[in-house]
């Protein structure tokens, strides 16, 4: 996202020629012109800039309203590009707060210590304080309680070994499941 003025007070570039240079480097970037020169708005077409907006600095309120609109359009376009709103799971890990995309979590398991949960992800594993019951309540749409100690992301299951009662995830990790959830698990995987 690039906010540009038409008059850059620069001998080498105008806002329009800078926009052309940006387009060469970042063809998908969002160009937003914020300027006092309303009469030059059509020059964005002449320079083939495909600007998202041309906001005239009339008063601060209308200028900021225009900027907020642009930010909303950019947010919506990026969400649409990803195909959906990506959900995140927030966890306090050591002295930091982490936001892990839910679609990168394979499963949760209870740890050896009381109230310890181990998150098994595509990129990393981490442990934190919590309960499987609370996770099950908060993540019920995509996760199934497959065992007393495990909560699995059904969208990450590669294979269900019915005989061995094991779930194989897309990265090869394995977790057990109990017989009593076999049919629910099969149904949820096939959704």
mmCIF file of C-alpha atoms in Angstrom:
data_model
loop_
_atom_site.group_PDB
_atom_site.id
_atom_site.type_symbol
_atom_site.label_atom_id
_atom_site.label_comp_id
_atom_site.label_asym_id
_atom_site.label_seq_id
_atom_site.Cartn_x
_atom_site.Cartn_y
_atom_site.Cartn_z
ATOM 1 C CA UNK A 1 0.000 0.000 0.000
ATOM 2 C CA UNK A 2 1.487 3.294 -1.099
ATOM 3 C CA UNK A 3 0.245 6.762 -0.191
ATOM 4 C CA UNK A 4 1.522 9.305 -2.698
ATOM 5 C CA UNK A 5 1.144 12.999 -3.366
ATOM 6 C CA UNK A 6 1.152 14.383 -6.901
ATOM 7 C CA UNK A 7 3.644 17.129 -6.053
ATOM 8 C CA UNK A 8 6.673 15.527 -4.423
ATOM 9 C CA UNK A 9 8.852 18.648 -4.606
ATOM 10 C CA UNK A 10 11.397 16.448 -6.344
ATOM 11 C CA UNK A 11 13.126 17.114 -9.665
ATOM 12 C CA UNK A 12 13.417 13.442 -10.513
ATOM 13 C CA UNK A 13 9.883 12.239 -9.765
ATOM 14 C CA UNK A 14 6.328 13.461 -9.732
ATOM 15 C CA UNK A 15 3.761 11.423 -7.858
ATOM 16 C CA UNK A 16 2.706 9.911 -11.181
ATOM 17 C CA UNK A 17 6.185 8.901 -12.350
ATOM 18 C CA UNK A 18 6.915 7.487 -8.892
ATOM 19 C CA UNK A 19 3.676 5.494 -9.210
ATOM 20 C CA UNK A 20 4.938 4.066 -12.517
ATOM 21 C CA UNK A 21 8.241 3.092 -10.877
ATOM 22 C CA UNK A 22 6.363 1.407 -8.025
ATOM 23 C CA UNK A 23 4.188 -0.493 -10.526
ATOM 24 C CA UNK A 24 7.330 -1.973 -12.111
ATOM 25 C CA UNK A 25 8.504 -3.281 -8.742
ATOM 26 C CA UNK A 26 5.127 -4.086 -7.171
ATOM 27 C CA UNK A 27 2.470 -4.550 -9.882
ATOM 28 C CA UNK A 28 -0.168 -5.599 -7.356
ATOM 29 C CA UNK A 29 0.492 -2.821 -4.850
ATOM 30 C CA UNK A 30 -2.287 -0.443 -3.869
ATOM 31 C CA UNK A 31 -1.613 3.155 -4.952
ATOM 32 C CA UNK A 32 -3.570 5.837 -3.117
ATOM 33 C CA UNK A 33 -3.054 9.467 -4.057
ATOM 34 C CA UNK A 34 -3.660 12.014 -1.314
ATOM 35 C CA UNK A 35 -3.170 15.486 -2.764
ATOM 36 C CA UNK A 36 -4.407 19.057 -2.958
ATOM 37 C CA UNK A 37 -4.555 18.902 -6.770
ATOM 38 C CA UNK A 38 -8.031 17.563 -7.533
ATOM 39 C CA UNK A 39 -7.848 18.695 -11.144
ATOM 40 C CA UNK A 40 -5.062 16.155 -11.833
ATOM 41 C CA UNK A 41 -7.099 13.078 -10.870
ATOM 42 C CA UNK A 42 -7.544 11.941 -14.481
ATOM 43 C CA UNK A 43 -3.776 11.884 -14.983
ATOM 44 C CA UNK A 44 -3.710 8.604 -13.050
ATOM 45 C CA UNK A 45 -5.436 7.108 -16.119
ATOM 46 C CA UNK A 46 -3.045 8.770 -18.537
ATOM 47 C CA UNK A 47 -0.107 7.236 -16.656
ATOM 48 C CA UNK A 48 -1.900 3.822 -16.495
ATOM 49 C CA UNK A 49 -1.479 3.646 -12.728
ATOM 50 C CA UNK A 50 -4.662 1.823 -11.687
ATOM 51 C CA UNK A 51 -4.792 3.832 -8.466
ATOM 52 C CA UNK A 52 -7.182 2.589 -5.796
ATOM 53 C CA UNK A 53 -8.274 6.139 -5.005
ATOM 54 C CA UNK A 54 -7.480 9.789 -5.516
ATOM 55 C CA UNK A 55 -8.250 11.654 -2.309
ATOM 56 C CA UNK A 56 -8.306 15.448 -2.382
ATOM 57 C CA UNK A 57 -7.086 17.160 0.792
ATOM 58 C CA UNK A 58 -10.124 19.397 1.272
ATOM 59 C CA UNK A 59 -10.551 18.910 4.983
ATOM 60 C CA UNK A 60 -9.004 16.445 7.427
ATOM 61 C CA UNK A 61 -12.238 14.625 8.181
ATOM 62 C CA UNK A 62 -13.088 13.798 4.565
ATOM 63 C CA UNK A 63 -9.458 12.906 3.866
ATOM 64 C CA UNK A 64 -9.336 10.431 6.776
ATOM 65 C CA UNK A 65 -12.749 9.051 5.803
ATOM 66 C CA UNK A 66 -11.360 8.372 2.311
ATOM 67 C CA UNK A 67 -8.263 6.705 3.751
ATOM 68 C CA UNK A 68 -10.393 4.491 6.038
ATOM 69 C CA UNK A 69 -12.508 3.462 3.038
ATOM 70 C CA UNK A 70 -9.368 2.500 1.134
ATOM 71 C CA UNK A 71 -8.084 0.455 4.070
ATOM 72 C CA UNK A 72 -11.428 -1.371 4.199
ATOM 73 C CA UNK A 73 -11.296 -2.123 0.473
ATOM 74 C CA UNK A 74 -7.728 -3.420 0.791
ATOM 75 C CA UNK A 75 -8.659 -5.601 3.771
ATOM 76 C CA UNK A 76 -11.634 -7.061 1.886
ATOM 77 C CA UNK A 77 -9.605 -7.721 -1.261
ATOM 78 C CA UNK A 78 -6.859 -9.472 0.677
ATOM 79 C CA UNK A 79 -9.416 -11.617 2.513
ATOM 80 C CA UNK A 80 -11.038 -12.492 -0.790
ATOM 81 C CA UNK A 81 -7.658 -13.334 -2.290
ATOM 82 C CA UNK A 82 -6.950 -15.778 0.525
ATOM 83 C CA UNK A 83 -10.318 -17.369 -0.053
ATOM 84 C CA UNK A 84 -11.635 -16.878 3.463
ATOM 85 C CA UNK A 85 -11.069 -15.085 6.696
ATOM 86 C CA UNK A 86 -8.181 -16.849 8.353
ATOM 87 C CA UNK A 87 -8.831 -17.684 11.979
ATOM 88 C CA UNK A 88 -6.090 -17.553 14.580
ATOM 89 C CA UNK A 89 -5.596 -19.325 17.880
ATOM 90 C CA UNK A 90 -3.927 -17.099 20.464
ATOM 91 C CA UNK A 91 -1.670 -18.698 23.028
ATOM 92 C CA UNK A 92 0.663 -17.333 25.681
ATOM 93 C CA UNK A 93 3.962 -19.129 25.187
ATOM 94 C CA UNK A 94 6.691 -18.365 27.707
ATOM 95 C CA UNK A 95 6.825 -14.547 27.832
ATOM 96 C CA UNK A 96 5.167 -13.931 24.469
ATOM 97 C CA UNK A 97 1.700 -14.047 22.981
ATOM 98 C CA UNK A 98 1.521 -16.022 19.742
ATOM 99 C CA UNK A 99 -1.168 -16.068 17.050
ATOM 100 C CA UNK A 100 -1.171 -19.404 15.220
ATOM 101 C CA UNK A 101 -3.399 -19.877 12.171
ATOM 102 C CA UNK A 102 -6.038 -22.481 13.060
ATOM 103 C CA UNK A 103 -5.512 -24.127 9.673
ATOM 104 C CA UNK A 104 -1.895 -24.871 10.683
ATOM 105 C CA UNK A 105 -2.823 -26.730 13.891
ATOM 106 C CA UNK A 106 -2.897 -30.537 13.663
ATOM 107 C CA UNK A 107 -4.048 -31.430 17.168
ATOM 108 C CA UNK A 108 -3.843 -30.662 20.864
ATOM 109 C CA UNK A 109 -2.925 -33.149 23.568
ATOM 110 C CA UNK A 110 -2.773 -32.959 27.323
ATOM 111 C CA UNK A 111 0.758 -32.757 28.682
ATOM 112 C CA UNK A 112 2.263 -34.682 31.562
ATOM 113 C CA UNK A 113 1.756 -31.840 34.040
ATOM 114 C CA UNK A 114 -1.579 -30.627 35.326
ATOM 115 C CA UNK A 115 -3.355 -28.207 32.954
ATOM 116 C CA UNK A 116 -0.559 -28.417 30.367
ATOM 117 C CA UNK A 117 -1.600 -28.609 26.721
ATOM 118 C CA UNK A 118 0.724 -29.394 23.827
ATOM 119 C CA UNK A 119 -0.197 -27.803 20.509
ATOM 120 C CA UNK A 120 1.052 -29.832 17.528
ATOM 121 C CA UNK A 121 1.308 -27.571 14.499
ATOM 122 C CA UNK A 122 2.599 -27.845 10.966
ATOM 123 C CA UNK A 123 5.532 -25.559 11.728
ATOM 124 C CA UNK A 124 6.105 -26.047 15.444
ATOM 125 C CA UNK A 125 4.888 -27.553 18.685
ATOM 126 C CA UNK A 126 4.422 -25.594 21.884
ATOM 127 C CA UNK A 127 2.973 -26.136 25.302
ATOM 128 C CA UNK A 128 0.798 -23.818 27.318
ATOM 129 C CA UNK A 129 -1.611 -23.805 30.233
ATOM 130 C CA UNK A 130 -5.217 -24.689 29.450
ATOM 131 C CA UNK A 131 -7.757 -27.489 29.285
ATOM 132 C CA UNK A 132 -8.962 -29.768 26.513
ATOM 133 C CA UNK A 133 -12.565 -29.028 27.549
ATOM 134 C CA UNK A 134 -12.095 -25.285 27.042
ATOM 135 C CA UNK A 135 -10.369 -25.819 23.694
ATOM 136 C CA UNK A 136 -13.144 -28.170 22.583
ATOM 137 C CA UNK A 137 -15.750 -25.554 23.433
ATOM 138 C CA UNK A 138 -13.902 -22.746 21.604
ATOM 139 C CA UNK A 139 -12.811 -24.739 18.529
ATOM 140 C CA UNK A 140 -15.801 -27.029 18.030
ATOM 141 C CA UNK A 141 -16.293 -26.193 14.345
ATOM 142 C CA UNK A 142 -13.051 -27.689 13.059
ATOM 143 C CA UNK A 143 -11.845 -29.876 15.912
ATOM 144 C CA UNK A 144 -13.161 -33.141 17.348
ATOM 145 C CA UNK A 145 -12.413 -34.629 20.756
ATOM 146 C CA UNK A 146 -10.996 -37.923 19.494
ATOM 147 C CA UNK A 147 -9.730 -39.243 22.804
ATOM 148 C CA UNK A 148 -9.760 -38.236 26.452
ATOM 149 C CA UNK A 149 -6.416 -36.484 25.928
ATOM 150 C CA UNK A 150 -6.634 -35.368 22.275
ATOM 151 C CA UNK A 151 -8.479 -32.769 20.216
ATOM 152 C CA UNK A 152 -7.865 -33.156 16.456
ATOM 153 C CA UNK A 153 -8.278 -30.784 13.514
ATOM 154 C CA UNK A 154 -10.379 -32.891 11.116
ATOM 155 C CA UNK A 155 -9.254 -30.835 8.117
ATOM 156 C CA UNK A 156 -5.657 -31.931 8.654
ATOM 157 C CA UNK A 157 -6.333 -35.694 8.719
ATOM 158 C CA UNK A 158 -4.669 -37.640 5.922
ATOM 159 C CA UNK A 159 -5.624 -41.168 6.962
ATOM 160 C CA UNK A 160 -7.735 -42.911 9.565
ATOM 161 C CA UNK A 161 -6.337 -46.311 10.594
ATOM 162 C CA UNK A 162 -9.477 -47.984 11.944
ATOM 163 C CA UNK A 163 -7.727 -51.228 12.941
ATOM 164 C CA UNK A 164 -4.962 -49.512 14.933
ATOM 165 C CA UNK A 165 -7.241 -46.638 16.057
ATOM 166 C CA UNK A 166 -4.757 -44.036 14.873
ATOM 167 C CA UNK A 167 -5.112 -40.760 13.022
ATOM 168 C CA UNK A 168 -2.342 -39.925 10.556
ATOM 169 C CA UNK A 169 -2.065 -36.208 9.838
ATOM 170 C CA UNK A 170 -0.877 -34.600 6.605
ATOM 171 C CA UNK A 171 2.676 -34.234 7.939
ATOM 172 C CA UNK A 172 2.888 -37.874 9.122
ATOM 173 C CA UNK A 173 2.292 -37.224 12.825
ATOM 174 C CA UNK A 174 0.027 -39.726 14.563
ATOM 175 C CA UNK A 175 -2.410 -39.540 17.453
ATOM 176 C CA UNK A 176 -4.818 -42.153 18.825
ATOM 177 C CA UNK A 177 -8.600 -42.022 18.746
ATOM 178 C CA UNK A 178 -11.120 -43.896 20.867
ATOM 179 C CA UNK A 179 -13.603 -46.410 19.484
ATOM 180 C CA UNK A 180 -16.598 -44.393 20.675
ATOM 181 C CA UNK A 181 -15.775 -41.424 18.375
ATOM 182 C CA UNK A 182 -14.960 -43.521 15.294
ATOM 183 C CA UNK A 183 -18.238 -42.844 13.457
ATOM 184 C CA UNK A 184 -18.362 -39.144 14.327
ATOM 185 C CA UNK A 185 -14.743 -38.798 13.233
ATOM 186 C CA UNK A 186 -15.376 -40.573 9.917
ATOM 187 C CA UNK A 187 -18.417 -38.389 9.287
ATOM 188 C CA UNK A 188 -16.579 -35.141 10.099
ATOM 189 C CA UNK A 189 -13.600 -36.048 7.915
ATOM 190 C CA UNK A 190 -15.914 -36.690 4.966
ATOM 191 C CA UNK A 191 -17.761 -33.357 5.302
#
